[in-house]
Short mmCIF file of C-alpha atoms and ligand atoms in Angstrom, two decimals:
data_model
loop_
_atom_site.label_atom_id
_atom_site.label_comp_id
_atom_site.label_asym_id
_atom_site.label_seq_id
_atom_site.Cartn_x
_atom_site.Cartn_y
_atom_site.Cartn_z
CA UNK A 834 -5.77 14.12 19.03
CA UNK A 835 -8.07 11.31 18.04
CA UNK A 836 -10.66 12.60 15.71
CA UNK A 837 -11.94 9.22 14.24
CA UNK A 838 -14.86 7.44 15.61
CA UNK A 839 -14.13 4.09 17.08
CA UNK A 840 -16.14 1.17 15.71
CA UNK A 841 -14.07 -1.66 17.25
CA UNK A 842 -12.26 -2.57 20.35
CA UNK A 843 -8.90 -1.19 19.59
CA UNK A 844 -6.13 -0.08 21.78
CA UNK A 845 -4.71 3.25 20.39
CA UNK A 846 -1.54 2.73 22.32
CA UNK A 847 -0.74 -0.49 20.53
CA UNK A 848 -1.47 0.38 17.04
CA UNK A 849 0.49 -1.33 14.23
CA UNK A 850 3.11 1.06 13.12
CA UNK A 851 2.86 0.14 9.52
CA UNK A 852 -0.26 -1.16 7.80
CA UNK A 853 -0.22 -2.42 4.23
CA UNK A 854 -3.24 -3.19 2.15
CA UNK A 855 -3.70 -5.23 -1.00
CA UNK A 856 -6.75 -3.46 -2.40
CA UNK A 857 -8.47 -6.29 -4.25
CA UNK A 858 -12.08 -6.93 -5.49
CA UNK A 859 -12.82 -3.95 -7.68
CA UNK A 860 -13.67 -6.23 -10.60
CA UNK A 861 -16.05 -8.43 -8.68
CA UNK A 862 -17.64 -5.40 -7.14
CA UNK A 863 -18.28 -4.05 -10.67
CA UNK A 864 -19.73 -7.35 -11.62
CA UNK A 865 -22.01 -7.42 -8.67
CA UNK A 866 -23.33 -4.01 -9.55
CA UNK A 867 -23.51 -4.77 -13.35
CA UNK A 868 -21.25 -1.83 -14.13
CA UNK A 869 -18.08 -1.47 -16.22
CA UNK A 870 -14.79 -2.62 -14.37
CA UNK A 871 -13.60 0.95 -14.67
CA UNK A 872 -16.36 2.09 -12.41
CA UNK A 873 -15.36 -0.49 -9.89
CA UNK A 874 -11.79 0.92 -9.96
CA UNK A 875 -13.21 4.52 -9.64
CA UNK A 876 -15.28 3.60 -6.68
CA UNK A 877 -12.31 1.93 -5.13
CA UNK A 878 -10.50 5.34 -5.16
CA UNK A 879 -13.34 6.61 -2.85
CA UNK A 880 -12.33 3.89 -0.44
CA UNK A 881 -8.78 5.01 -0.84
CA UNK A 882 -9.58 8.53 0.38
CA UNK A 883 -11.50 7.25 3.35
CA UNK A 884 -8.85 4.73 4.50
CA UNK A 885 -6.00 7.32 4.08
CA UNK A 886 -7.89 9.96 6.12
CA UNK A 887 -8.87 7.43 8.79
CA UNK A 888 -5.34 5.95 9.04
CA UNK A 889 -3.95 9.45 9.54
CA UNK A 890 -6.64 10.36 12.12
CA UNK A 891 -6.12 7.29 14.10
CA UNK A 892 -2.33 7.81 14.18
CA UNK A 893 -0.86 5.04 12.09
CA UNK A 894 2.65 5.80 11.23
CA UNK A 895 2.95 4.20 7.69
CA UNK A 896 0.23 3.09 5.21
CA UNK A 897 1.18 1.17 2.07
CA UNK A 898 -1.33 0.51 -0.61
CA UNK A 899 -0.99 -1.92 -3.46
CA UNK A 900 -2.60 -0.05 -6.46
CA UNK A 901 -0.95 -1.57 -9.48
CA UNK A 902 1.32 -4.66 -9.91
CA UNK A 903 4.00 -5.42 -12.46
CA UNK A 904 1.67 -8.17 -13.61
CA UNK A 905 -1.43 -6.00 -14.03
CA UNK A 906 -0.14 -4.81 -17.42
CA UNK A 907 -1.47 -8.13 -18.69
CA UNK A 908 -5.05 -6.81 -18.26
CA UNK A 909 -7.17 -5.55 -21.24
CA UNK A 910 -5.92 -2.27 -22.73
CA UNK A 911 -9.13 -0.38 -21.66
CA UNK A 912 -8.75 -1.44 -18.11
CA UNK A 913 -5.10 -0.49 -17.94
CA UNK A 914 -5.97 2.86 -19.49
CA UNK A 915 -8.76 3.42 -16.99
CA UNK A 916 -6.29 2.69 -14.10
CA UNK A 917 -3.70 5.04 -15.58
CA UNK A 918 -6.27 7.79 -15.84
CA UNK A 919 -7.45 7.13 -12.28
CA UNK A 920 -3.81 7.84 -11.12
CA UNK A 921 -3.86 11.27 -12.72
CA UNK A 922 -7.45 11.91 -11.33
CA UNK A 923 -6.55 10.80 -7.86
CA UNK A 924 -3.56 12.96 -7.49
CA UNK A 925 -5.16 16.05 -9.12
CA UNK A 926 -8.06 16.00 -6.58
CA UNK A 927 -6.21 14.79 -3.46
CA UNK A 928 -2.64 16.22 -3.56
CA UNK A 929 -3.54 19.66 -2.02
CA UNK A 930 -5.44 18.05 1.00
CA UNK A 931 -2.80 15.30 1.49
CA UNK A 932 0.02 17.96 1.61
CA UNK A 933 -2.01 20.07 3.96
CA UNK A 934 -2.47 17.10 6.23
CA UNK A 935 1.27 16.69 6.42
CA UNK A 936 1.20 13.31 4.52
CA UNK A 937 4.55 12.14 3.01
CA UNK A 938 3.94 10.29 -0.21
CA UNK A 939 6.36 7.70 -1.49
CA UNK A 940 5.78 5.70 -4.55
CA UNK A 941 6.89 2.04 -4.44
CA UNK A 942 7.64 0.64 -7.94
CA UNK A 943 9.24 1.59 -11.24
CA UNK A 944 7.96 5.02 -12.23
CA UNK A 945 10.21 5.31 -15.10
CA UNK A 946 8.34 2.55 -16.93
CA UNK A 947 5.06 4.50 -16.64
CA UNK A 948 3.64 6.80 -19.32
CA UNK A 949 5.28 10.27 -19.03
CA UNK A 950 2.26 12.06 -17.50
CA UNK A 951 1.79 9.53 -14.72
CA UNK A 952 5.59 9.41 -14.02
CA UNK A 953 5.69 13.13 -13.71
CA UNK A 954 2.60 13.40 -11.43
CA UNK A 955 4.09 10.74 -9.08
CA UNK A 956 7.49 12.35 -8.98
CA UNK A 957 5.87 15.72 -8.24
CA UNK A 958 3.75 14.28 -5.44
CA UNK A 959 6.87 12.84 -3.87
CA UNK A 960 8.88 15.91 -4.24
CA UNK A 961 6.17 18.17 -2.95
CA UNK A 962 5.62 16.21 0.24
CA UNK A 963 9.20 15.07 0.85
CA UNK A 964 9.54 17.25 4.00
CA UNK A 965 6.19 16.35 5.51
CA UNK A 966 6.32 14.72 8.87
CA UNK A 967 2.75 13.14 9.15
CA UNK A 968 1.48 9.78 7.83
CA UNK A 969 3.89 8.06 5.53
CA UNK A 970 1.81 7.04 2.62
CA UNK A 971 3.33 4.53 0.28
CA UNK A 972 1.43 3.76 -2.92
CA UNK A 973 2.55 0.79 -4.87
CA UNK A 974 2.33 1.45 -8.60
CA UNK A 975 4.11 -0.79 -11.20
CA UNK A 976 5.25 -2.67 -8.16
CA UNK A 977 6.52 -6.15 -7.96
CA UNK A 978 8.27 -7.62 -4.87
CA UNK A 979 10.60 -9.81 -6.86
CA UNK A 980 11.58 -6.99 -9.13
CA UNK A 981 12.28 -4.90 -6.16
CA UNK A 982 14.62 -7.35 -4.53
CA UNK A 983 16.27 -8.08 -7.89
CA UNK A 984 16.80 -4.31 -8.46
CA UNK A 985 18.33 -3.96 -4.98
CA UNK A 986 20.76 -6.84 -5.52
CA UNK A 987 21.85 -5.45 -8.99
CA UNK A 988 22.32 -1.97 -7.50
CA UNK A 989 24.52 -3.45 -4.76
CA UNK A 990 26.55 -5.41 -7.32
CA UNK A 991 27.08 -2.30 -9.33
CA UNK A 992 28.27 -0.28 -6.27
CA UNK A 993 30.25 -3.25 -4.70
CA UNK A 994 31.58 -5.50 -7.35
CA UNK A 995 32.79 -8.79 -5.91
CA UNK A 996 31.55 -8.12 -2.36
CA UNK A 997 29.36 -10.38 -0.37
CA UNK A 998 25.90 -9.03 0.17
CA UNK A 999 24.03 -8.77 3.58
CA UNK A 1000 20.31 -8.52 4.42
CA UNK A 1001 20.86 -4.94 5.47
CA UNK A 1002 22.49 -4.28 1.95
CA UNK A 1003 19.25 -5.40 0.39
CA UNK A 1004 16.78 -3.75 2.90
CA UNK A 1005 18.41 -0.28 2.43
CA UNK A 1006 17.99 -0.51 -1.33
CA UNK A 1007 14.27 -1.33 -1.35
CA UNK A 1008 11.65 1.27 -2.17
CA UNK A 1009 10.78 1.24 1.62
CA UNK A 1010 14.31 1.94 2.75
CA UNK A 1011 14.35 3.37 6.29
CA UNK A 1012 10.72 2.54 7.01
CA UNK A 1013 9.50 -0.22 9.45
CA UNK A 1014 8.40 -3.46 7.93
CA UNK A 1015 4.60 -3.81 7.77
CA UNK A 1016 3.16 -5.15 10.99
CA UNK A 1017 -0.26 -5.90 9.46
CA UNK A 1018 -1.12 -6.77 5.93
CA UNK A 1019 -4.69 -6.67 4.97
CA UNK A 1020 -6.12 -8.26 1.78
CA UNK A 1021 -9.68 -7.40 0.72
CA UNK A 1022 -11.58 -9.66 -1.72
CA UNK A 1023 -10.88 -12.77 0.28
CA UNK A 1024 -7.94 -14.26 -1.52
CA UNK A 1025 -5.20 -15.79 0.59
CA UNK A 1026 -2.06 -14.71 -1.40
CA UNK A 1027 0.43 -11.92 -1.49
CA UNK A 1028 0.41 -11.57 -5.28
CA UNK A 1029 4.09 -10.34 -5.30
CA UNK A 1030 3.53 -7.65 -2.71
CA UNK A 1031 6.27 -6.81 -0.19
CA UNK A 1032 8.00 -10.24 -0.59
CA UNK A 1033 10.95 -9.14 1.53
CA UNK A 1034 9.13 -6.75 4.07
CA UNK A 1035 6.43 -9.22 4.93
CA UNK A 1036 8.70 -11.83 6.45
CA UNK A 1037 7.02 -11.42 9.90
CA UNK A 1038 4.02 -9.40 9.12
CA UNK A 1039 0.54 -10.52 10.49
CA UNK A 1040 -1.75 -11.40 7.60
CA UNK A 1041 -5.45 -10.55 7.57
CA UNK A 1042 -7.83 -11.46 4.77
CA UNK A 1043 -11.33 -10.23 4.58
CA UNK A 1044 -14.03 -11.21 1.97
CA UNK A 1045 -15.15 -7.47 1.87
CA UNK A 1046 -14.45 -6.17 -1.57
CA UNK A 1047 -12.29 -3.13 -1.71
CA UNK A 1048 -15.00 -0.56 -2.85
CA UNK A 1049 -17.10 -1.78 0.14
CA UNK A 1050 -14.16 -1.56 2.63
CA UNK A 1051 -14.40 1.28 5.13
CA UNK A 1052 -13.19 2.78 8.31
CA UNK A 1053 -15.07 0.30 10.46
CA UNK A 1054 -13.51 -2.66 8.48
CA UNK A 1055 -10.01 -1.18 8.94
CA UNK A 1056 -10.51 -0.91 12.66
CA UNK A 1057 -11.78 -4.52 12.80
CA UNK A 1058 -8.57 -5.70 11.08
CA UNK A 1059 -6.53 -3.67 13.65
CA UNK A 1060 -8.62 -5.26 16.48
CA UNK A 1061 -7.86 -8.73 15.12
CA UNK A 1062 -4.11 -7.78 14.74
CA UNK A 1063 -4.15 -6.75 18.40
CA UNK A 1064 -5.31 -10.23 19.49
CA UNK A 1065 -2.28 -11.93 17.71
CA UNK A 1066 0.70 -13.08 19.52
CA UNK A 1067 3.84 -12.10 17.56
CA UNK A 1068 6.80 -14.44 18.21
CA UNK A 1069 9.41 -13.62 15.43
CA UNK A 1070 10.67 -17.16 15.85
CA UNK A 1071 11.31 -16.80 19.54
CA UNK A 1072 9.24 -17.92 22.58
CA UNK A 1073 6.81 -15.75 24.34
CA UNK A 1074 7.18 -15.48 28.21
CA UNK A 1075 3.95 -16.11 29.94
C1 IPE B 2264 -7.96 -4.77 -7.57
O1 IPE B 2264 -9.17 -5.20 -8.14
C2 IPE B 2264 -7.43 -3.65 -8.24
C3 IPE B 2264 -6.14 -3.89 -9.14
C4 IPE B 2264 -5.66 -5.06 -9.26
C5 IPE B 2264 -5.72 -2.90 -10.04
P1 IPE B 2264 -9.34 -6.36 -9.13
O2 IPE B 2264 -9.56 -5.67 -10.43
O3 IPE B 2264 -8.19 -7.26 -9.20
O4 IPE B 2264 -10.67 -6.96 -8.61
P2 IPE B 2264 -11.06 -8.48 -8.81
O5 IPE B 2264 -10.00 -9.31 -8.13
O6 IPE B 2264 -11.17 -8.77 -10.33
O7 IPE B 2264 -12.43 -8.61 -8.17
C1 IPE B 2265 -3.17 -7.71 -6.46
O1 IPE B 2265 -4.38 -8.04 -6.96
C2 IPE B 2265 -2.62 -6.46 -7.02
C3 IPE B 2265 -3.30 -5.29 -6.59
C4 IPE B 2265 -4.15 -5.19 -5.63
C5 IPE B 2265 -2.90 -4.06 -7.18
P1 IPE B 2265 -4.66 -9.02 -8.29
O2 IPE B 2265 -5.98 -8.98 -8.54
O3 IPE B 2265 -3.72 -8.48 -9.44
O4 IPE B 2265 -3.94 -10.26 -7.82
P2 IPE B 2265 -4.19 -11.82 -8.34
O5 IPE B 2265 -4.14 -11.83 -9.79
O6 IPE B 2265 -5.64 -12.12 -7.84
O7 IPE B 2265 -3.28 -12.65 -7.59
MG1 MG B 2266 -8.02 -9.08 -8.26
#
């Protein structure tokens, strides 16, 4: 049952199965509002709640959110600490409702390299929601697309020394194993780059960039992106019959 209001011309029977979002622009939002960058990130988590709820309501199968990249460790210590704190706060306040809504959480990225509290909270969120059958919510934390592929190849070599590797051998060892590739990748904040997000999975994704900064992004913007996606012609290298 559709419970979300419709803001854009979207066909609910032709939704992207998997939507991925590069949540960018918190820093610029903070600057615009003359507040500390940490408040920009905190406000961004409000958007996160709205977009997860809206995706689940509208009937999207999988939602992947890029929250922290392997390169983001290069930011000032205070900012990294604020982001690490937000991970704890977000899961503490949301996990009950997400579980109740039948959301299955998967973390994309290397949890073992995170501080122990964050690592444990993320592991517990995955464990608790493992059997849920609703929205598949992937949150990319300490995630890098190149590291993901490299790890997959190394795992294969360990398990199959001397054997030739196939595309399937790689795909089934990625953090997204078993899930469809993203149909639509949205980037907020206006940049036109992937920034090491889903390097493998995005081979044929439709890409959508909006200047709206992540803390300002909302349900209507998500629907607009889906409407734009539905106007695209996907060809996957082939020809489209007219
Ligand atoms: C995205 O916002 C959030 C993270 C990368 C953690 P930014 O902090 O990159 O925002 P801008 O790009 O500086 O505006
Ligand atoms: C991409 O944003 C990473 C996340 C949204 C988590 P960045 O702000 O880190 O990307 P660049 O530095 O602009 O490429
Ligand atoms: Mg940025």
